[in-house]
mmCIF file of C-alpha atoms in Angstrom:
data_model
loop_
_atom_site.group_PDB
_atom_site.id
_atom_site.type_symbol
_atom_site.label_atom_id
_atom_site.label_comp_id
_atom_site.label_asym_id
_atom_site.label_seq_id
_atom_site.Cartn_x
_atom_site.Cartn_y
_atom_site.Cartn_z
ATOM 1 C CA ALA A 1 53.335 -13.552 -23.279
ATOM 2 C CA VAL A 2 50.811 -11.191 -21.303
ATOM 3 C CA VAL A 3 53.339 -10.084 -18.778
ATOM 4 C CA SER A 4 55.864 -8.801 -20.743
ATOM 5 C CA THR A 5 56.720 -5.089 -20.052
ATOM 6 C CA GLN A 6 58.482 -4.587 -16.593
ATOM 7 C CA SER A 7 56.158 -2.154 -15.138
ATOM 8 C CA THR A 8 53.038 -5.023 -15.687
ATOM 9 C CA GLY A 9 55.323 -7.615 -13.955
ATOM 10 C CA ARG A 10 55.553 -4.705 -11.158
ATOM 11 C CA ALA A 11 52.037 -4.185 -10.959
ATOM 12 C CA VAL A 12 51.326 -7.727 -10.552
ATOM 13 C CA GLY A 13 54.011 -8.383 -7.917
ATOM 14 C CA PHE A 14 52.557 -5.775 -5.854
ATOM 15 C CA LEU A 15 48.826 -6.927 -6.384
ATOM 16 C CA ASN A 16 49.944 -10.381 -5.123
ATOM 17 C CA SER A 17 51.970 -8.884 -2.294
ATOM 18 C CA ARG A 18 50.883 -9.595 1.389
ATOM 19 C CA ASP A 19 52.329 -6.497 2.789
ATOM 20 C CA SER A 20 49.834 -4.560 0.518
ATOM 21 C CA THR A 21 46.523 -3.094 1.107
ATOM 22 C CA PHE A 22 43.675 -2.078 -1.193
ATOM 23 C CA ILE A 23 40.405 -1.400 -1.704
ATOM 24 C CA TYR A 24 39.616 -4.591 -3.582
ATOM 25 C CA SER A 25 36.307 -3.575 -5.440
ATOM 26 C CA GLU A 26 38.181 -0.544 -6.930
ATOM 27 C CA VAL A 27 41.186 -2.654 -8.049
ATOM 28 C CA TYR A 28 38.901 -5.106 -9.610
ATOM 29 C CA ARG A 29 37.721 -2.067 -11.895
ATOM 30 C CA ILE A 30 40.991 -1.290 -13.079
ATOM 31 C CA ILE A 31 42.586 -4.736 -13.587
ATOM 32 C CA PRO A 32 42.684 -5.251 -17.498
ATOM 33 C CA GLY A 33 40.908 -7.680 -18.364
ATOM 34 C CA ASP A 34 43.134 -9.806 -20.763
ATOM 35 C CA TRP A 35 45.203 -10.820 -17.694
ATOM 36 C CA PRO A 36 44.838 -14.283 -16.785
ATOM 37 C CA ILE A 37 43.396 -15.112 -13.672
ATOM 38 C CA SER A 38 46.374 -17.514 -12.630
ATOM 39 C CA LEU A 39 48.451 -14.115 -13.208
ATOM 40 C CA ILE A 40 46.358 -12.879 -10.209
ATOM 41 C CA GLU A 41 45.308 -15.632 -7.988
ATOM 42 C CA PRO A 42 47.325 -14.751 -4.597
ATOM 43 C CA PHE A 43 45.300 -11.352 -4.726
ATOM 44 C CA ILE A 44 41.772 -12.669 -5.715
ATOM 45 C CA TYR A 45 42.178 -15.348 -2.713
ATOM 46 C CA ARG A 46 43.129 -12.848 -0.616
ATOM 47 C CA SER A 47 40.446 -10.271 -1.312
ATOM 48 C CA LEU A 48 37.484 -13.011 -1.458
ATOM 49 C CA SER A 49 39.396 -13.976 2.493
ATOM 50 C CA SER A 50 38.994 -10.560 3.504
ATOM 51 C CA VAL A 51 35.416 -10.265 2.344
ATOM 52 C CA CYS A 52 34.142 -13.284 4.049
ATOM 53 C CA HIS A 53 35.960 -12.544 7.169
ATOM 54 C CA ARG A 54 34.204 -8.835 7.146
ATOM 55 C CA TYR A 55 30.963 -10.607 6.574
ATOM 56 C CA ARG A 56 31.321 -13.247 9.121
ATOM 57 C CA SER A 57 32.800 -10.798 11.637
ATOM 58 C CA ALA A 58 29.819 -8.719 11.421
ATOM 59 C CA ARG A 59 27.672 -11.652 11.695
ATOM 60 C CA VAL A 60 28.920 -12.666 15.068
ATOM 61 C CA GLU A 61 29.005 -8.775 16.197
ATOM 62 C CA LYS A 62 25.084 -8.741 15.291
ATOM 63 C CA GLY A 63 24.169 -12.039 17.478
ATOM 64 C CA LEU A 64 26.375 -10.891 20.461
ATOM 65 C CA ARG A 65 23.803 -7.636 20.243
ATOM 66 C CA GLU A 66 21.158 -9.686 20.083
ATOM 67 C CA VAL A 67 22.197 -11.864 22.854
ATOM 68 C CA GLU A 68 23.104 -8.812 24.885
ATOM 69 C CA TRP A 69 19.112 -7.451 23.961
ATOM 70 C CA CYS A 70 17.931 -10.419 25.100
ATOM 71 C CA ARG A 71 19.796 -10.510 28.241
ATOM 72 C CA THR A 72 18.617 -7.137 28.857
ATOM 73 C CA ARG A 73 15.112 -7.820 27.728
ATOM 74 C CA LEU A 74 14.993 -10.461 30.567
ATOM 75 C CA GLU A 75 16.851 -8.406 33.320
ATOM 76 C CA ARG A 76 14.022 -6.112 32.501
ATOM 77 C CA VAL A 77 10.855 -8.470 32.444
ATOM 78 C CA GLU A 78 12.189 -10.230 35.825
ATOM 79 C CA LEU A 79 12.134 -6.823 37.645
ATOM 80 C CA THR A 80 8.723 -5.862 36.184
ATOM 81 C CA ARG A 81 7.301 -9.165 37.816
ATOM 82 C CA LYS A 82 8.312 -8.656 41.049
ATOM 83 C CA ALA A 83 5.696 -7.862 43.481
ATOM 84 C CA VAL A 84 5.597 -4.734 45.425
ATOM 85 C CA LYS A 85 3.697 -4.256 48.546
ATOM 86 C CA VAL A 86 2.100 -0.761 49.053
ATOM 87 C CA THR A 87 1.439 -0.290 52.678
ATOM 88 C CA THR A 88 -0.256 2.604 54.553
ATOM 89 C CA GLY A 89 3.519 3.709 55.164
ATOM 90 C CA ARG A 90 5.067 3.516 51.931
ATOM 91 C CA TYR A 91 5.601 7.046 50.219
ATOM 92 C CA CYS A 92 6.583 7.936 46.097
ATOM 93 C CA SER A 93 10.498 8.085 46.028
ATOM 94 C CA HIS A 94 9.852 11.151 43.754
ATOM 95 C CA CYS A 95 7.228 13.315 44.641
ATOM 96 C CA TYR A 96 6.912 11.878 48.496
ATOM 97 C CA LYS A 97 3.253 11.739 48.593
ATOM 98 C CA ALA A 98 1.833 8.629 50.126
ATOM 99 C CA PHE A 99 0.071 6.092 47.785
ATOM 100 C CA THR A 100 -3.686 6.107 47.914
ATOM 101 C CA GLU A 101 -4.413 3.669 45.345
ATOM 102 C CA PRO A 102 -2.828 0.513 44.920
ATOM 103 C CA ASN A 103 -1.217 1.254 41.134
ATOM 104 C CA CYS A 104 2.547 1.880 41.176
ATOM 105 C CA CYS A 105 5.265 1.264 39.083
ATOM 106 C CA VAL A 106 9.191 0.478 39.882
ATOM 107 C CA SER A 107 11.753 2.790 38.006
ATOM 108 C CA GLU A 108 14.615 1.743 36.469
ATOM 109 C CA GLY A 109 16.598 2.411 39.487
ATOM 110 C CA GLY A 110 14.210 -0.003 41.770
ATOM 111 C CA GLU A 111 12.479 3.021 43.501
ATOM 112 C CA VAL A 112 8.770 2.426 43.943
ATOM 113 C CA VAL A 113 6.934 5.624 42.117
ATOM 114 C CA HIS A 114 3.208 6.742 41.226
ATOM 115 C CA VAL A 115 2.345 5.658 37.832
ATOM 116 C CA THR A 116 2.192 9.586 37.034
ATOM 117 C CA CYS A 117 5.698 10.336 38.514
ATOM 118 C CA LEU A 118 7.109 7.636 36.278
ATOM 119 C CA SER A 119 7.831 9.794 33.517
ATOM 120 C CA ASN A 120 9.526 11.851 35.439
ATOM 121 C CA VAL A 121 11.802 9.492 37.194
ATOM 122 C CA SER A 122 15.364 9.922 34.999
#
């Protein structure tokens, strides 16, 4: 009785079609309130499935980014924990001056530089 007109039948068929792609929030706003849920049940299941899939995919992507960040941080920690022996014949790879103090840094490229030269190393 609710789906009495041909255009309403086509609309329901279009909504329930697997080949159709929608912005679900917009469709829910314009669906008439007097349509029974059973009429558009395939559309509802598909929209919920799509939303859940996007949510889960975003969570997986976030988890992968966090793992990558942890790996990068671990690599940096391992690099900073290495002992660097500064001898009298050792020179800064940025300014080419000898190390007169035991304070030195290792750049991201693995070069031993003065602490003051570190900000100039790219």
